[in-house]
Amino acid sequence: MARIGVLTCWCGENIARNVDVQSVAEQAAQLPGVRCSRVHKYMCSDPGQKLIRDTIAAERLDGVVIASCSPHMHLKTFRKAAEHASLNPYLVEMANIREHCSWVHPERSRATAKAVDLIRVAVAKVRHNRALEPIQVPVTRKVLVVGGGVAGIQAALDIADAGVPVVLVEREPSIGGKMAGLSETFPTLDCSQCILTPRMVEVAQHPNITLYTCSDVEQVEGYVGNFQVTIRKRARYIDIDKCTGCGQCWSVCPSKKTPSEFDYGLGARTAIYAPFPQAVPARPVIDRDACLRLTKGRCGVCVKKCQADAIRFEDQDELVREDIGAIIVATGYQLYEIGKPDDRGRIAGYGEYGYGRYPDVISSLQFERLVSASGPTGGEIRRPSDGTVPKTVVFLSCVGSRDNAKGLSYCSKICCMVNAKHTMLYKHKVHDGQAHVFYMDIRAGGKNYDEFVRRAIEQDGAHYHRGRVSKITQEDGRLIVRGVDTLAGEPLTIAADLVVLAAAMRPATGVEELAQKVNVSYDEFGFLCESHPKLRPVETNAAGVFVCGACQGPKDIPESVTQASAAAGKVLMMFSRDRLYREPEIAHVQESACAGCFSCRRGCPYHAIDPAEIRDRQGQLVRRVARVNPGLCMGCGTCVALCLSKSIDLEGFSEQQVYAMVESLR
Amino acid sequence: MSQVISKPAIRRLVERWLRQGKRVIAPVQVRPNLVSYQPVRSSDQFLLEGFVRPLNSIKQVVFPRHEQLFQYRVRGKQIDLLPAPLPDIERIVLAARPCDAVALPILDHVFNWEFRDAAYNRRRELTTVVTLACMEHDAHCFCTSVGSGPDDTRGTDALLFDLGDQTLEVRCVTDKGQSLFAGQTEASTRTAAAGPGPERRADLGRISEQLEQAFERSEWAAWTNRCLGCGACAYGCPACHCFDMVDEGGPTCGARVRNWDACQLGQFTLHASGHNPRSVQSQRQRQRIYHKFHVYPKKFGELLCTGCGNCTRNCPVSLGVLPVLEAMQAEEAK
Amino acid sequence: MTNAASPTPVGEFEPKIVAYVCNWCTYLGADLAGTNRLEYPANVRIIRLPCTGRIDFNLIVKAFEIGADAVLVSGCHPGDCHYTSGNYHARRRWILFRELLATLGIETERVHFAWISAAEGKKFQQVISEITSQTRDLGPYHAYREICEV
Amino acid sequence: MLQPLRETCRRLLQDGTVQVVIGYGQAVRAVEPYPVFITDPDDVGQLVWNEQCRTNLVKYLLRKEIRVLGKPAIVVKGCDERAIVVLEQESQIDRSQIVVIGVACDGMAEPRCEVCDAHQPRFADHTIGHATNVAQPAERRYAALCEFLEQPPSDRMAYWKAELERCVKCYACRQACPLCYCERCIVEKNRPTCLDTSATLKGNFAWHIVRAFHLASRCVGCDQCSRVCPEGIDLRLVNLSMARASEASFGHRSGTDPQAELVLGNYSQQDQEHFIR
């Protein structure tokens, strides 16, 4: 016979105002299986928890129902209290008589009746609860960081410095990400490369970091603590161990017309090239689509020039497997493609701004390159069309962002600051120039951020116009920007030499495919979903997978770095024990009843179900059945509903428990 | 002299029985190809001719397919057991076939063996069986092979014969039958006979001894492996009486119930351990034959089969008792 | 819903509504309704499950068997599933199951489906209020209770 | 038809391609041919083929009594073979270990035959005879259902009450269904009891809801369940309703495309949800 204790909380007046707690407790005492019923003013307080422990001990309870608030609030608290009284924590259930009852039903008698029902349901359930032990899984103490931008670099270094090996996978030939291409950073105007490149070198030299550039994550198998990751190292055509990075090869390369990715097309590069002077690894790569040898079989001057014999035209893609314990995704962002709709046709472009048609309409990342000392103009601000110094520059905020009509409803968060920075950098270089900014709102929340914007306006004289630009046309070599100043309440036309569009931040291409490989959900814009926006901001719902940086949502450098360190901290915490402990409320198969139709396997969001073979004593195959991998199962129970014979069940929400709950409402 | 009653008169009689609160069960045309014994709600609903035999049986009148043994109710800490009240409604089975009625005395043995089943016996007392002698038979009938026939009166309280021209001859067999028809019939000189009945389709004189030798025969599989393992044979059989007891309901109320069960269902002998002593269908089919033609006669001196042929009629793949016996005896003859 | 002094006048029909909800969205939406003190009729009894993906059609039948007058199944909006896709599986199931109910003559207006997120306390309040008043209008589900009488 | 059928079977048995032929044999007295399992090539003369061959033999591919006989060849109609397609999709059979002999069929005088669009088998290894598959518009295939659905819900409920009142839970519908292959049927599961085993109206409704929904988007419409019901309960309507919904909502007709994704256990983000608040 069950010995269940029901402990009902007053929650001060919160419950007691609308629920007759005393009456509830008396009625609960009469429920089948209930051994005792107690009340307390604040069950979650120390004395309340003591009451729980004492009652468990005194009445030798084998099940506990706490009737108080939401289990999301205090189930963990009460389960811990039970554990202290040597009762298995999974024998504790809650009845939510506050959020679901006293707070929403002011009519006292009805609230009281409902509270008893809610307890009835919880008692019915707890009678079928089983003592569960956390699932232990071994853990491989090695981390995969996907993406070598500032977030990935930070996370990798933090973890590696703690003595844990890191595998850093970067798609591009060099790490550094978007930050490596910036000129100065707000709000301090310190040099982006000066602060980043030493960290990049640190990565390259760190004994605990294995760096794969020109590489993609091909496949992720396994589960938390035990992932097997396949990495595709794309052919680089350079033996980076032999190469010294002397630069002779690219100085002689005859194929010189490929637009430079690093300069966002504002400059050109050779077919064999290092993406930028401070690239890490400081080794060139051959662009197979531009190389004359690889496309036409001719040429090979670089080979002749290379004294290290490091060029390998026969290089092939290579697959590398790594055993990994945790994964940090830091794939960053890309800019919204201003001129054209995206490939799914979902996000319409801004044809009216002439981006791509007029060479002097550029994006803010292109402007960064124009200002950068390492950029195509050596840091002089010159128009892409004719190389003249622009005397009037118009900056547009919110190109894509906050524009439902274009399919992006969110604020990209950094553009206001970027625009302010750009007006300043411009003014510092072109003293007689005039910067204009069209904006919707100025969002400058952050330490020293608003001061920074004020400086741009007040000291550097940028003209800020609150309003949007409807059209940009080209006349006599100048750009006619037609907009509206809504504060003045009149249309505004500016003849500009250069227009800079602060395009929205979007997640990097390919992130959705990666998310599917690691079972992380993403929102309608492709940003990865964290577990909880406030309390679990770098964890995901896939155990052992963490996120940081702009792949999770628009953010600036300090935020990305903070998140990266947070993710690193989470991983290190996870690795601080020899084994991982997972929630035991997962599915399991009753193999004797399983018919092996594998509909559970089809539906499992975590690929946690594998076929297993049942063989007789002679080793003959009798049947194939489904088997749950406890390391992968997250306990959603989708398999249970799909199983026709109910041969698979979910601990914690078992068929028996759920039916008992419904039946109790009869 | 014989006693006769017109069909309209019998329908009027049914009307009266219904008014008296009695339950009347008779053959009803449910679908174009389906006649079955159903509770009758009006006097024009049932058949008195034009069918060979219903696809179910009258055993349901005394041994219902679902029966509550007791209910339980939980009030606070108290659990109340409420025994099911004994049946008290009088039932009249009308126009049953002799092969149905014959089963009743056979069933009496098992329900009064070590344990006297009160509800069964009470229903038996409350039930009057009026049979209608067979004028026709079909390919599945084999009553004559089990020592019965189209006008067998065992289990019958009154036997009706169709005289044609909307008239039935009534031969009361028991006092119950007498009292049912007392004052309702007319004297007549006409008398009728049943149809010829099916030719003997199997020689079952020594069947029990034959089976004693046949248990280990390897051909059981070949004779029976088309069986799909459903309960259609048993549930349509007038004599099959296996049941299962289960508790149904929830934590606050429910009942212990007795439901029909069938030996061809895979779970019938499944042990809690997972072991099943009759793990394949041929073993289950063999069991069915043995129960009917060896075990039951040994214990109670009567075959557990009335030759009605419903097992084959209901079988999705035309199996049933007779085809198995025929196959077995054909093999013996070789 | 068997006990306690009923505040409503004798004879007035109080529908019994069983709600199967997802732990991560609708349950939290109901929590939020509570936190915001959004009042709604006390007729609904929530049964918390990890995900709509776990909610089997049998549970709807069971709810009617125990005398429910209406059933609500509620989970995460498309794309928001805590487990990435449980709600999509559930949605497919309900598309088909509704047809079966309709064919059997089971009143589909007594079976409700909703997406209610953790942030939609207001929507939870609205849905429960609507369902309760609709069910009040429909009256007790006698037809199914008759089936369940032995 | 019969001669080539027997010849094909004889050849398959003789050359050892298969060890058993699952086909139709003439019953001694019964009106319908019943299933036979022929292991000796000299016995192929027992095989028959006529317009009474209504049984869907596919069920026997699953029965262990028949599996022990060795690699089978099975005689199927165009409608029957769809069950083989589904069984393969659901990992119940290894198609390479089964030889399918399709026989062209002009109809078995059953309601479904009037709207059949699978007279000629499409997935068989050997096909006997020729028939023409005439495409049937969906309205025709579901006409019986549409007519039924014209009644108000209360009448539909009354209809099913009257029908299911008779169900004795003999499970012939389940046992004859080629797609019912669970090791342990859910109705036999206790702890907890999902549905009452009693043949009461309550238990019968629960059972037939489960049975129909477990076949949702899977049922191939072979109508064995209705054919074998000793109480004459016509289960076609519920099966049709599930088939119509899966065709209308997911473009899925069970067993007609071996490459098709199964409906349940998969999903599309575009699935309809007009009924969801």
GROMACS .gro file of C-alpha atoms in nm, chain A residues 172 232 342 430 456 501 539 546 613 644:
model
   10
  172GLU     CA    1   3.744   3.031  -4.422
  232ARG     CA    2   3.574   1.789  -4.394
  342ASP     CA    3   1.736   3.579  -5.049
  430VAL     CA    4   3.791   6.403  -4.436
  456ALA     CA    5   2.947   6.199  -3.325
  501LEU     CA    6   2.393   5.108  -4.588
  539GLU     CA    7   2.287   2.631  -2.344
  546PHE     CA    8   2.626   2.544  -2.657
  613GLU     CA    9   1.877  -0.753  -3.274
  644LEU     CA   10   0.114   0.148  -3.179
   0.00000   0.00000   0.00000
